[in-house]
Coordinates of C-alpha atoms in Angstrom, one line a residue:
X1355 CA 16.3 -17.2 -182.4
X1356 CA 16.5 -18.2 -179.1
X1357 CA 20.0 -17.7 -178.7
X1358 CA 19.7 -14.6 -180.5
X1359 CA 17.1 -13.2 -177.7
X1360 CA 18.7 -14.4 -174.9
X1361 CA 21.8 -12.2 -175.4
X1362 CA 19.5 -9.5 -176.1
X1363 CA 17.8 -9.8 -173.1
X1364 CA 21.4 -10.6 -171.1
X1365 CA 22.1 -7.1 -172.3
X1366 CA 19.2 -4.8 -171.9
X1367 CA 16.8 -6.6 -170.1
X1368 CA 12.9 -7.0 -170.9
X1369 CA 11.8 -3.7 -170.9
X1370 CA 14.1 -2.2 -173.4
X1371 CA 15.2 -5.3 -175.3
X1372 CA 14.0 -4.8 -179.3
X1373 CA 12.3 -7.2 -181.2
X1374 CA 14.1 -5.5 -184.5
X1375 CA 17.6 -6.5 -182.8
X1376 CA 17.2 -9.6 -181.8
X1377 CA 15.7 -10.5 -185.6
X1378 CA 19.1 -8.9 -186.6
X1379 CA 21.3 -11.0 -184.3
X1380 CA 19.3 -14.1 -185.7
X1381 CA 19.3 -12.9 -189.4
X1382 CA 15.6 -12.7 -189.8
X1383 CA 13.4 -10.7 -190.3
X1384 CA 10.8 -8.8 -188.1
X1385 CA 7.8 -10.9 -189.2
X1386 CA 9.9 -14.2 -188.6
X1387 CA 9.8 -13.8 -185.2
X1388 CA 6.8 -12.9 -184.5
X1389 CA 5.8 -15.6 -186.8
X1390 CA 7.3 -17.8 -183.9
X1391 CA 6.3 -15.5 -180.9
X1392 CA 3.5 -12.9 -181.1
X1393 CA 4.7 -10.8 -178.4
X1394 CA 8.4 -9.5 -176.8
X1395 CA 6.7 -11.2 -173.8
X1396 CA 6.0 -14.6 -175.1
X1397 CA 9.4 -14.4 -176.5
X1398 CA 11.0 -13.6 -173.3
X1399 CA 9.4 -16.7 -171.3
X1400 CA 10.6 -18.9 -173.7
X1401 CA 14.1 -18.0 -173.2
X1402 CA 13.9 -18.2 -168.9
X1403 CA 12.2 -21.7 -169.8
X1404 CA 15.5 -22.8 -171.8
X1405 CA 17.7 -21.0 -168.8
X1406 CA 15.7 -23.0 -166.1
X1407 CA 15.8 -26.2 -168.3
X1408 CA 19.7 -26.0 -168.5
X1409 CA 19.9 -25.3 -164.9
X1410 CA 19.5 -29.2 -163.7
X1411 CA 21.8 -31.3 -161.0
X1412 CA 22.4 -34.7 -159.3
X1413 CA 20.5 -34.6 -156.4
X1414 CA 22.3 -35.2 -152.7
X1415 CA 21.5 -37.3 -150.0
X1416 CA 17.9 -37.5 -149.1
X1417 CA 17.4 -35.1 -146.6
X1418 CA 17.4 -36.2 -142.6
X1419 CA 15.0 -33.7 -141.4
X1420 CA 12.2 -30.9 -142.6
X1421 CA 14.8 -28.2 -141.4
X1422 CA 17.5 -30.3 -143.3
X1423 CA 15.3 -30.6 -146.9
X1424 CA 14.2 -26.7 -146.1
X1425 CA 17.7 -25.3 -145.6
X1426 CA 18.6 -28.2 -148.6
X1427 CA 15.9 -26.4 -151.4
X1428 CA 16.8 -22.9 -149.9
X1429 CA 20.7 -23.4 -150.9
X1430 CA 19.8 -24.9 -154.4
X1431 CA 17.0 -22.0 -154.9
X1432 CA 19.8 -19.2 -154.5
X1433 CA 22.3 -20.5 -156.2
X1434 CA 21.4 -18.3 -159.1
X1435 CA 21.6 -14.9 -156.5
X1436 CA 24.2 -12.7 -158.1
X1437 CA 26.9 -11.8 -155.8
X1438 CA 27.3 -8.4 -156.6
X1439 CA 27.3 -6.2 -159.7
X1440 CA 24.1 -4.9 -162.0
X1441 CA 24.7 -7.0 -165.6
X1442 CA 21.2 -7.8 -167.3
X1443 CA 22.1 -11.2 -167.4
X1444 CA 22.3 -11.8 -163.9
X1445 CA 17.7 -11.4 -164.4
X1446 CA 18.2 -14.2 -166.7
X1447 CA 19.4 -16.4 -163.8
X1448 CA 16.7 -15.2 -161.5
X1449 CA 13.9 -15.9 -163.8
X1450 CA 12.9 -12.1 -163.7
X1451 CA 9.7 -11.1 -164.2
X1452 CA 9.6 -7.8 -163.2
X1453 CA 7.9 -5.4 -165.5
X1454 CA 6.6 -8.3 -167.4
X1455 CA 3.4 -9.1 -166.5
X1456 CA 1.9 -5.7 -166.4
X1457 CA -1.7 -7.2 -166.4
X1458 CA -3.8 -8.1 -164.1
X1459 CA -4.8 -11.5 -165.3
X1460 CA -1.5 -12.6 -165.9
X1461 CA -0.4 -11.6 -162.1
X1462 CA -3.8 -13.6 -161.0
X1463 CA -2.3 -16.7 -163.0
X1464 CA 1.1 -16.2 -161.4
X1465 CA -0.7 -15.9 -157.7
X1466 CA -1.9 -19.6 -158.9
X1467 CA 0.7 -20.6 -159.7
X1468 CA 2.1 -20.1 -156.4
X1469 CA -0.2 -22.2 -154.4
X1470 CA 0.3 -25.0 -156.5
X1471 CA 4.1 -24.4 -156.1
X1472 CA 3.7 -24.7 -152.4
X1473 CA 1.5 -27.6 -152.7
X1474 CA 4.1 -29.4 -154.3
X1475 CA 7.3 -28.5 -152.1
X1476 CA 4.3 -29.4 -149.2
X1477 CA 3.7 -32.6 -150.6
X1478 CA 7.4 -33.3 -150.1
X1479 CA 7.6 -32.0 -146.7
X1480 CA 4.6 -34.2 -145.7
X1481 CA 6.7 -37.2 -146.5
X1482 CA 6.4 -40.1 -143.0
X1483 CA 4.5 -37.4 -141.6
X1484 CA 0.6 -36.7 -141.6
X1485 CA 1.1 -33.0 -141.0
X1486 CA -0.2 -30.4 -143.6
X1487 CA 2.8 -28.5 -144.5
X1488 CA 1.4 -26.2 -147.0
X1489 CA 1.6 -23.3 -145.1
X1490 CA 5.2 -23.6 -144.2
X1491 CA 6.0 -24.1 -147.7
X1492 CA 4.1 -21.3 -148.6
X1493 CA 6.2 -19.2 -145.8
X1494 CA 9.5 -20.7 -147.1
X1495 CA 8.2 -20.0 -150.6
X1496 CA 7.5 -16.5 -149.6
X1497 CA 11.0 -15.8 -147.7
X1498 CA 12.8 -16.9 -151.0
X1499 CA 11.2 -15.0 -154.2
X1500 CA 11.6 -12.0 -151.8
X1501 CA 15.2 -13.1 -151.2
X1502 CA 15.3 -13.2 -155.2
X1503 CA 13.7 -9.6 -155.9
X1504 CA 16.3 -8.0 -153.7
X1505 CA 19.2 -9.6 -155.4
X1506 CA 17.5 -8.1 -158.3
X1507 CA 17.1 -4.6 -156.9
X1508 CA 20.4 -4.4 -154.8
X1509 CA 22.3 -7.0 -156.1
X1510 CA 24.6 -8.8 -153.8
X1511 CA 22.6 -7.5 -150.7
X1512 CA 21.6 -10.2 -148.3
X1513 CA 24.2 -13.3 -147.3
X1514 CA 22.8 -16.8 -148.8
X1515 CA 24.1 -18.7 -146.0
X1516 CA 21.8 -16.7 -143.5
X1517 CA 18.7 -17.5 -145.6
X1518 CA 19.3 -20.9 -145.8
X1519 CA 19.8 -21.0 -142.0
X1520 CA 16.5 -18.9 -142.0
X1521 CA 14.9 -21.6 -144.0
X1522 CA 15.7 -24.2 -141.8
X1523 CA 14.7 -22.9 -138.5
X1524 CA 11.5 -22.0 -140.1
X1525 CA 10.4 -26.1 -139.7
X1526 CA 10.6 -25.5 -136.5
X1527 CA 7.6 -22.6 -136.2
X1528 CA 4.6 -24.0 -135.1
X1529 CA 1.5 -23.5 -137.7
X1530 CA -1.9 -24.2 -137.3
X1531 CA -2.9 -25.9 -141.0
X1532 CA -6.1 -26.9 -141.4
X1533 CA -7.2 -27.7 -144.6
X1534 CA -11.4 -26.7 -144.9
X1535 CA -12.1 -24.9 -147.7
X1536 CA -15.6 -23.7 -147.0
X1537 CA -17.0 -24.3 -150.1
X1538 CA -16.4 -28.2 -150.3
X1539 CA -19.7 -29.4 -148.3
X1540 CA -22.0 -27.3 -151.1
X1541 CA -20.1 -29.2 -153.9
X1542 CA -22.5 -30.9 -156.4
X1543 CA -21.5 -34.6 -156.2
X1544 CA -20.0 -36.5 -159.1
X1545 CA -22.1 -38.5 -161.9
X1546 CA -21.1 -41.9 -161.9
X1547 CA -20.5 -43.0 -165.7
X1548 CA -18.8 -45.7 -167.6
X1549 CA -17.5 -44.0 -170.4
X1550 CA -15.0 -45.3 -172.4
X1551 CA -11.4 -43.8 -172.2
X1552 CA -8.1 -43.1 -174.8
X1553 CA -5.5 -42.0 -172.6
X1554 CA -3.0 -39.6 -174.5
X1555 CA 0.4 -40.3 -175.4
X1556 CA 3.5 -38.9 -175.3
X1557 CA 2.9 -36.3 -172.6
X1558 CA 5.4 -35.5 -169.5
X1559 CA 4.9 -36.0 -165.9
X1560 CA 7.2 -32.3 -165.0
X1561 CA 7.8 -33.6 -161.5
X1562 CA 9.8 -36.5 -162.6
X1563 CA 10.7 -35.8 -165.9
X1564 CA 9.3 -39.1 -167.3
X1565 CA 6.3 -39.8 -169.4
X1566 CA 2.9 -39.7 -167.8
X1567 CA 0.7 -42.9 -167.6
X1568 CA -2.7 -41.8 -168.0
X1569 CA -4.3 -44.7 -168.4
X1570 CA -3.7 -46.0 -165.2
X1571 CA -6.2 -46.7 -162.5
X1572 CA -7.0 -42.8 -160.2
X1573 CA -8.2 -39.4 -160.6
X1574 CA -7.2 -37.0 -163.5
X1575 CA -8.3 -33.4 -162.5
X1576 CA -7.9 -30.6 -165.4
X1577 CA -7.4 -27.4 -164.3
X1578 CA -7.5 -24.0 -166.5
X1579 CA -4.2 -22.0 -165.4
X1580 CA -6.7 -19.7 -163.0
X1581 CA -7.8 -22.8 -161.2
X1582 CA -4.4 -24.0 -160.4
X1583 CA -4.9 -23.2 -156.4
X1584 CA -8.0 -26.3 -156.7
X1585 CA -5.3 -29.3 -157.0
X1586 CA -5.6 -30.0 -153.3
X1587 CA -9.0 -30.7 -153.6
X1588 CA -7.8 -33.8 -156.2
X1589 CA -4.3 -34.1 -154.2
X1590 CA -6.0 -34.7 -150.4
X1591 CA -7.9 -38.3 -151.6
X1592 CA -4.5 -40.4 -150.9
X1593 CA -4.9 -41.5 -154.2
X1594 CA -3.1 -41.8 -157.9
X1595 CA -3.6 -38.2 -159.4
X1596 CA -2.7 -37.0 -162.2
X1597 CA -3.1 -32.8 -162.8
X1598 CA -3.5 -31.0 -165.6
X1599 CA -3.1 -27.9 -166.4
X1600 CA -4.5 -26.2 -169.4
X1601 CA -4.9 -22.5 -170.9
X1602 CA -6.5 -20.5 -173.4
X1603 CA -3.4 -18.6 -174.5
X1604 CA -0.5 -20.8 -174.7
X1605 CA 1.7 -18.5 -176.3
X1606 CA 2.1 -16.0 -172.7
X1607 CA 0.1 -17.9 -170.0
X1608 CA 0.9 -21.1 -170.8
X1609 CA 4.7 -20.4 -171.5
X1610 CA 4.4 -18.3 -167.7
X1611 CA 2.9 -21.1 -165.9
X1612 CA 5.8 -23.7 -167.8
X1613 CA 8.4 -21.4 -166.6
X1614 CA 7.5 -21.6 -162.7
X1615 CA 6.9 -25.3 -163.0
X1616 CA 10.3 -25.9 -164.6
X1617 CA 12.3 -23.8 -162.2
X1618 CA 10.3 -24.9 -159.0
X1619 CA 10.6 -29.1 -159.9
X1620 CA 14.1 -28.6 -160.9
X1621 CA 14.7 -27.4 -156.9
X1622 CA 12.4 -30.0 -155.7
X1623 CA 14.2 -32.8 -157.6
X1624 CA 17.7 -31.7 -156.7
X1625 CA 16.7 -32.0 -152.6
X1626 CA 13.9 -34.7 -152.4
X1627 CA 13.9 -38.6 -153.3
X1628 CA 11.2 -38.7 -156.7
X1629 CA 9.0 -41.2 -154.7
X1630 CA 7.6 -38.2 -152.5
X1631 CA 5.4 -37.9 -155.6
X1632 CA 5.0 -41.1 -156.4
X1633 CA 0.8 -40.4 -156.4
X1634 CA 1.0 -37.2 -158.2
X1635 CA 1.4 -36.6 -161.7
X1636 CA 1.6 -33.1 -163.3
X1637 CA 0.9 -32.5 -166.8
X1638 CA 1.3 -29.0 -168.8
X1639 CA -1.3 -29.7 -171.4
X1640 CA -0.7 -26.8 -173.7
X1641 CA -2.8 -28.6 -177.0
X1642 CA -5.5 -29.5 -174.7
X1643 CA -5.1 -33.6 -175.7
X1644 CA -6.6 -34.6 -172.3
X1645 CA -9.4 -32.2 -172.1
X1646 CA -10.1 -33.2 -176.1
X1647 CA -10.1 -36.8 -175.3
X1648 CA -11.9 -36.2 -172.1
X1649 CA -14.9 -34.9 -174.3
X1650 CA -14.2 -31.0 -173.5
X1651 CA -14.6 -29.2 -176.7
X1652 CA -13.3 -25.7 -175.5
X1653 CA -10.5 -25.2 -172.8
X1654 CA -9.7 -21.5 -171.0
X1655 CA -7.9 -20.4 -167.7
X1656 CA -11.4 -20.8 -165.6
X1657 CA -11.7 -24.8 -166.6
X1658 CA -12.4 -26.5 -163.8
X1659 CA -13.2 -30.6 -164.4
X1660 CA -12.4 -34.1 -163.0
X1661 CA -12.8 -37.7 -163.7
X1662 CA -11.7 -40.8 -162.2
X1663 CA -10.7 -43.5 -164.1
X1664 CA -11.1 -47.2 -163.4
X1665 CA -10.0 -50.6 -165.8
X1666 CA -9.6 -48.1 -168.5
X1667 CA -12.7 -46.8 -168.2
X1668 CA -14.4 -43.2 -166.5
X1669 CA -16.8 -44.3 -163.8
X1670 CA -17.1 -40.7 -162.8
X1671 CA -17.7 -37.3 -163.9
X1672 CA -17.4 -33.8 -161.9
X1673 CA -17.1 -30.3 -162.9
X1674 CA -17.6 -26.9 -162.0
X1675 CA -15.5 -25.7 -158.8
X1676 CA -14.8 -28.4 -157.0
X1677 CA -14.8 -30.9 -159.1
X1678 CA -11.5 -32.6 -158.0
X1679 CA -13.5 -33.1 -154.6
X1680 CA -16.6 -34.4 -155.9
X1681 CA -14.6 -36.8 -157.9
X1682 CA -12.8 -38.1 -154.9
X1683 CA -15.7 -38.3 -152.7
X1684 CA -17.3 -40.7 -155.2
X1685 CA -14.2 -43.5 -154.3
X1686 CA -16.5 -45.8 -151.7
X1687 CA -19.5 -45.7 -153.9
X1688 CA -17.7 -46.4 -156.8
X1689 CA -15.2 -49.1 -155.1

């Protein structure tokens, strides 16, 4: 089926791709697919997840400088630029979503999306160096999903060689970035507890590909996809964290928010060493095991919740906005 869509797609594009030929190409029927997928939408996500899955690579050299590992992601982020022509398939390769999400809670996810992206490059930028580098990534982030929509627009406009230059020479620009979200000082503290706690198996930490140990000793924070922009709040302890990120509609949002994850961690793990992230784990919990086994009987895009875990067992309990903050607060009182 998938194979089926994706030369659908490669040919028409999203918007007038038909759900009645791609059931043909796959010899099923109508209801079949939609018995797998129960929209064009959540359909097309899947297949840019299987494109950005394929899309992997040995990574180089670790990088000698910010400019170097900037100019480094830049050049493995446009390698899927077409270099000329105006074939449908060429959207598969940049992950297109225009004229997709043509609502406005889906484009609210994507923003969050975003800001945990940057986060995440930032957290590899930061690397030896005690500088907050979010809003650089953010900057670099911004320079190159522009870069991407013009290839989409006017394909084969813009030379990839100058933007990675760009990219490079943007380490260089000096930001003011303080972190002080003004909310933090009115957060409720965290409940100390000592709850008992079943870590989940089998899930995948999607920055290093490898399974995630939740059991371990730090702070899980679970986040509903809306809420994704509240990981620094978790991230800026120093400690072991593990985020996770849940949904209440797997099918679209949580297939949107896999997509970006996939394509952005492939990049990152192509350019930096995997111990940049050694302290942060990042979990796509689209069944909602962690939140279940943390006790939380109902998940949506607004959950907001944290816990830190000690010896196996949950010494302390936040949520609410900013409850990754709370929870981390609570690590002298609870040491």
């Amino acid at each position: 089926m998938l194979a089926a869509a994706k030369k659908e797609f490669a040919e028409h594009g999203y918007a007038l791709a038909k759900i009645d030929r791609i059931a043909d190409r796959a010899e099923l029927t109508r209801g079949a697919v939609y018995s797998n997928f129960p929209s064009k939408r959540a359909l097309y996500l899947a297949v840019l997840i299987d494109v950005a899955e394929a899309a992997a690579g040995e990574p180089p050299p670790p990088p000698a400088s910010t400019g170097d590992a900037l100019e480094q992601f830049a050049r493995v982020w446009l390698e899927r630029l077409p270099l000329g022509g105006t074939a449908w398939g060429g959207r598969l390769q940049l992950r297109s979503l225009d004229g997709v999400l043509d609502d406005e809670h889906a484009r609210e996810v994507l923003a969050q999306v975003a800001r945990l992206e940057a986060l995440l490059l930032a957290i590899a930028l930061e690397a030896g160096d005690p500088a907050r580098r979010v809003r650089l990534a953010e900057l670099v982030l911004t320079l190159l999903v522009g870069a991407s929509h013009r290839a989409e627009t006017a394909p084969g406009s813009g030379d990839p060689f100058d933007l990675t230059h760009a990219c490079g020479h943007l380490a260089g620009i000096g930001l003011t970035d303080n972190w002080a979200p003004p909310h933090l000082p009115f957060v409720t503290p965290a409940k100390p507890c000592a709850d008992s706690w079943t870590a989940p198996e089998g899930l995948v930490d999607r920055i290093s590909g490898r399974q995630a140990d939740l059991a371990s000793d730090g702070l899980i924070t679970v986040l509903g996809a809306g809420r994704l922009g509240a990981a620094e709040e978790a991230v800026r302890s120093g400690e072991n964290v593990t985020i996770v990120v849940v949904t209440g509609d797997p099918a679209e949002i949580g297939r949107l928010v896999r997509l970006r994850i996939t394509d952005l961690t492939g990049c990152l793990r192509r350019v930096f060493p995997a111990d940049v992230w050694q302290r942060i784990r990042l979990v796509l919990d689209d069944d909602a095991l962690v939140a279940s086994a943390l006790g939380l009987p109902d998940v949506d895009d607004e959950t907001e919740t944290a816990v830190r875990v000690r010896d196996g067992v949950i010494v302390a309990r936040s949520g609410g906005r900013g409850a990754g903050h709370a929870v981390s607060a609570t690590r002298k009182t609870t040491t």
